[in-house]
């Protein structure tokens, strides 16, 4: 759907704090997203998207809502559609995605490396926006399945480090419990792949 914050290509509603004329890059429209989700749902396969910025997430959520109006929410949920990163997401968006059975393939190491009020996210977006990324507790609280990974080579393969980062999120209130983090880095990956019982 969009690019990344480090390269200033994540699609934003408001410009980058350190590049005021830039709102990033939008690669897929709401309509294209909806069409892809409908086609994948009807074909019985999992759709997958990369999205980071808040404008990108808004387009994604609108696309999923439009798709649900065509094929129905239960059909969407049955396919376990997957979204990589999903960093700038609010509670209302999380609720819609959670209700649609969306799986968030997220990277706790991103917050450890770039989060908080003084990291790269804060440099690119300002401290208020920059410290509001990767709200794992919000996503989990609204029924979004979290499946942890590293996005290597962006961050190293380090499952225990990812679990620690998810529990000790740099923004107070955004972390999850050790048990939830362990599940996100074990069973949730199998669930995302359609393999339950592992």
Short mmCIF file of C-alpha atoms in Angstrom, two decimals:
data_model
loop_
_atom_site.label_atom_id
_atom_site.label_comp_id
_atom_site.label_asym_id
_atom_site.label_seq_id
_atom_site.Cartn_x
_atom_site.Cartn_y
_atom_site.Cartn_z
CA UNK A 1 0.00 0.00 0.00
CA UNK A 2 2.86 2.35 0.82
CA UNK A 3 6.55 2.56 1.72
CA UNK A 4 8.48 3.06 4.96
CA UNK A 5 9.02 5.83 7.49
CA UNK A 6 12.82 5.68 7.37
CA UNK A 7 12.80 6.47 3.64
CA UNK A 8 9.89 8.92 4.04
CA UNK A 9 7.74 6.85 1.68
CA UNK A 10 5.06 5.69 4.15
CA UNK A 11 1.82 7.39 3.09
CA UNK A 12 0.82 10.05 5.64
CA UNK A 13 -2.20 12.27 6.25
CA UNK A 14 0.10 15.12 7.32
CA UNK A 15 3.63 15.77 6.00
CA UNK A 16 6.82 14.44 7.54
CA UNK A 17 8.11 16.68 10.34
CA UNK A 18 11.60 16.64 8.84
CA UNK A 19 10.40 17.00 5.23
CA UNK A 20 7.37 19.34 5.29
CA UNK A 21 6.51 19.04 1.60
CA UNK A 22 6.38 15.24 1.65
CA UNK A 23 3.43 12.98 2.53
CA UNK A 24 5.04 9.78 1.26
CA UNK A 25 3.93 7.42 -1.50
CA UNK A 26 0.58 5.71 -2.03
CA UNK A 27 0.84 2.67 -4.27
CA UNK A 28 -2.65 1.17 -3.99
CA UNK A 29 -6.04 2.89 -3.92
CA UNK A 30 -8.93 1.87 -1.69
CA UNK A 31 -10.63 0.43 -4.78
CA UNK A 32 -7.63 -1.71 -5.78
CA UNK A 33 -7.32 -2.96 -2.21
CA UNK A 34 -11.01 -3.90 -2.10
CA UNK A 35 -10.83 -5.67 -5.45
CA UNK A 36 -7.80 -7.70 -4.36
CA UNK A 37 -9.43 -8.69 -1.06
CA UNK A 38 -12.65 -9.71 -2.81
CA UNK A 39 -10.79 -11.73 -5.44
CA UNK A 40 -8.61 -13.50 -2.87
CA UNK A 41 -11.58 -14.20 -0.60
CA UNK A 42 -13.57 -15.70 -3.46
CA UNK A 43 -10.55 -17.77 -4.53
CA UNK A 44 -10.15 -19.10 -0.99
CA UNK A 45 -6.66 -17.64 -0.49
CA UNK A 46 -5.06 -15.18 1.88
CA UNK A 47 -4.48 -11.62 0.67
CA UNK A 48 -1.38 -9.84 1.88
CA UNK A 49 -0.49 -6.16 2.12
CA UNK A 50 2.39 -3.97 3.28
CA UNK A 51 1.19 -0.80 5.03
CA UNK A 52 2.79 1.58 7.52
CA UNK A 53 1.57 5.21 7.31
CA UNK A 54 -1.76 6.52 8.60
CA UNK A 55 -3.03 7.48 5.12
CA UNK A 56 -2.05 4.04 3.88
CA UNK A 57 -3.82 2.37 6.81
CA UNK A 58 -6.93 4.49 6.16
CA UNK A 59 -7.00 3.30 2.53
CA UNK A 60 -6.48 -0.30 3.64
CA UNK A 61 -9.28 -0.19 6.22
CA UNK A 62 -11.65 1.45 3.74
CA UNK A 63 -10.74 -1.23 1.20
CA UNK A 64 -11.48 -4.01 3.69
CA UNK A 65 -14.80 -2.38 4.61
CA UNK A 66 -15.76 -2.18 0.93
CA UNK A 67 -14.75 -5.82 0.44
CA UNK A 68 -16.81 -6.89 3.45
CA UNK A 69 -19.85 -5.21 1.89
CA UNK A 70 -19.41 -7.46 -1.16
CA UNK A 71 -18.44 -10.86 0.28
CA UNK A 72 -19.45 -10.52 3.95
CA UNK A 73 -17.32 -10.29 7.07
CA UNK A 74 -17.44 -14.04 7.89
CA UNK A 75 -15.96 -14.85 4.46
CA UNK A 76 -13.18 -12.30 5.03
CA UNK A 77 -12.40 -13.70 8.47
CA UNK A 78 -12.21 -17.24 7.12
CA UNK A 79 -9.32 -16.28 4.81
CA UNK A 80 -7.13 -14.76 7.57
CA UNK A 81 -5.93 -11.92 5.36
CA UNK A 82 -2.52 -10.65 6.44
CA UNK A 83 -1.16 -7.12 6.81
CA UNK A 84 2.56 -6.51 7.29
CA UNK A 85 3.67 -3.74 9.67
CA UNK A 86 0.38 -1.83 10.31
CA UNK A 87 2.27 0.73 12.37
CA UNK A 88 0.09 3.88 12.37
CA UNK A 89 -3.30 2.43 13.32
CA UNK A 90 -5.97 3.73 15.70
CA UNK A 91 -8.50 1.90 17.86
CA UNK A 92 -11.41 2.26 15.43
CA UNK A 93 -9.35 0.86 12.59
CA UNK A 94 -8.10 -1.95 14.79
CA UNK A 95 -11.68 -2.87 15.68
CA UNK A 96 -12.70 -3.10 12.03
CA UNK A 97 -9.66 -5.18 11.11
CA UNK A 98 -10.06 -7.42 14.15
CA UNK A 99 -13.71 -8.04 13.28
CA UNK A 100 -12.60 -9.09 9.81
CA UNK A 101 -10.12 -11.66 11.12
CA UNK A 102 -7.08 -9.75 9.86
CA UNK A 103 -3.66 -10.95 11.00
CA UNK A 104 -1.04 -8.28 11.67
CA UNK A 105 2.49 -9.44 10.85
CA UNK A 106 4.32 -6.98 13.10
CA UNK A 107 7.88 -6.38 14.23
CA UNK A 108 8.43 -5.42 17.88
CA UNK A 109 12.10 -4.79 17.11
CA UNK A 110 11.00 -1.74 15.11
CA UNK A 111 9.75 -0.08 18.29
CA UNK A 112 12.90 -1.09 20.19
CA UNK A 113 15.11 0.38 17.45
CA UNK A 114 13.16 3.47 16.40
CA UNK A 115 10.26 4.08 18.81
CA UNK A 116 9.67 6.37 21.77
CA UNK A 117 9.84 10.15 21.83
CA UNK A 118 13.47 10.35 20.73
CA UNK A 119 13.91 7.67 18.07
CA UNK A 120 13.85 7.76 14.29
CA UNK A 121 10.04 7.75 14.22
CA UNK A 122 9.97 10.90 16.37
CA UNK A 123 12.58 12.52 14.12
CA UNK A 124 10.51 11.78 11.00
CA UNK A 125 7.04 12.43 12.45
CA UNK A 126 7.51 14.55 15.58
CA UNK A 127 7.43 13.11 19.10
CA UNK A 128 3.64 12.85 19.44
CA UNK A 129 3.00 11.02 16.17
CA UNK A 130 6.31 9.18 16.36
CA UNK A 131 5.59 7.64 19.76
CA UNK A 132 2.12 6.44 18.74
CA UNK A 133 3.31 3.70 16.38
CA UNK A 134 3.01 -0.08 16.80
CA UNK A 135 0.22 -0.04 19.42
CA UNK A 136 0.29 -3.76 20.10
CA UNK A 137 -2.09 -3.61 23.06
CA UNK A 138 -4.64 -1.67 21.00
CA UNK A 139 -4.50 -4.16 18.13
CA UNK A 140 -4.72 -7.19 20.41
CA UNK A 141 -7.48 -5.57 22.45
CA UNK A 142 -9.62 -5.26 19.33
CA UNK A 143 -9.17 -8.85 18.20
CA UNK A 144 -6.35 -8.45 15.69
CA UNK A 145 -4.10 -11.52 15.79
CA UNK A 146 -0.47 -10.44 16.20
CA UNK A 147 2.11 -12.61 14.43
CA UNK A 148 5.63 -11.46 15.27
CA UNK A 149 8.61 -11.49 12.95
CA UNK A 150 11.83 -9.63 12.30
CA UNK A 151 11.50 -8.32 8.73
CA UNK A 152 15.12 -9.40 8.42
CA UNK A 153 17.48 -7.98 7.22
CA UNK A 154 15.79 -4.77 8.42
CA UNK A 155 16.15 -5.98 12.01
CA UNK A 156 17.91 -9.18 13.12
CA UNK A 157 16.22 -12.51 13.70
CA UNK A 158 15.89 -12.45 17.50
CA UNK A 159 12.65 -14.01 18.80
CA UNK A 160 13.44 -13.46 22.49
CA UNK A 161 14.43 -9.86 21.77
CA UNK A 162 11.13 -9.34 19.93
CA UNK A 163 9.18 -10.76 22.87
CA UNK A 164 11.03 -8.42 25.27
CA UNK A 165 10.39 -5.45 22.94
CA UNK A 166 6.67 -6.24 22.76
CA UNK A 167 6.37 -6.47 26.54
CA UNK A 168 8.54 -3.40 27.20
CA UNK A 169 7.16 -1.14 24.47
CA UNK A 170 8.81 2.29 24.44
CA UNK A 171 5.36 3.94 24.64
CA UNK A 172 3.63 3.26 27.97
CA UNK A 173 0.42 1.28 27.56
CA UNK A 174 1.25 -0.13 24.11
CA UNK A 175 2.99 -3.30 25.32
CA UNK A 176 1.41 -6.71 25.81
CA UNK A 177 1.87 -9.44 28.41
CA UNK A 178 4.76 -11.93 28.22
CA UNK A 179 2.28 -14.76 27.55
CA UNK A 180 0.63 -12.83 24.69
CA UNK A 181 4.02 -11.93 23.25
CA UNK A 182 5.21 -15.54 23.40
CA UNK A 183 2.02 -16.70 21.67
CA UNK A 184 2.46 -14.01 19.00
CA UNK A 185 5.93 -15.36 18.22
CA UNK A 186 4.93 -19.03 18.20
CA UNK A 187 1.34 -20.20 17.65
CA UNK A 188 0.26 -17.03 15.82
CA UNK A 189 2.63 -17.66 12.95
CA UNK A 190 1.12 -21.10 12.41
CA UNK A 191 -2.36 -19.58 12.65
CA UNK A 192 -1.41 -16.96 10.05
CA UNK A 193 -0.33 -19.78 7.74
CA UNK A 194 -3.65 -21.60 8.26
CA UNK A 195 -2.05 -24.31 10.37
CA UNK A 196 -3.81 -24.51 13.72
CA UNK A 197 -2.99 -26.99 16.46
CA UNK A 198 0.73 -26.20 16.68
#
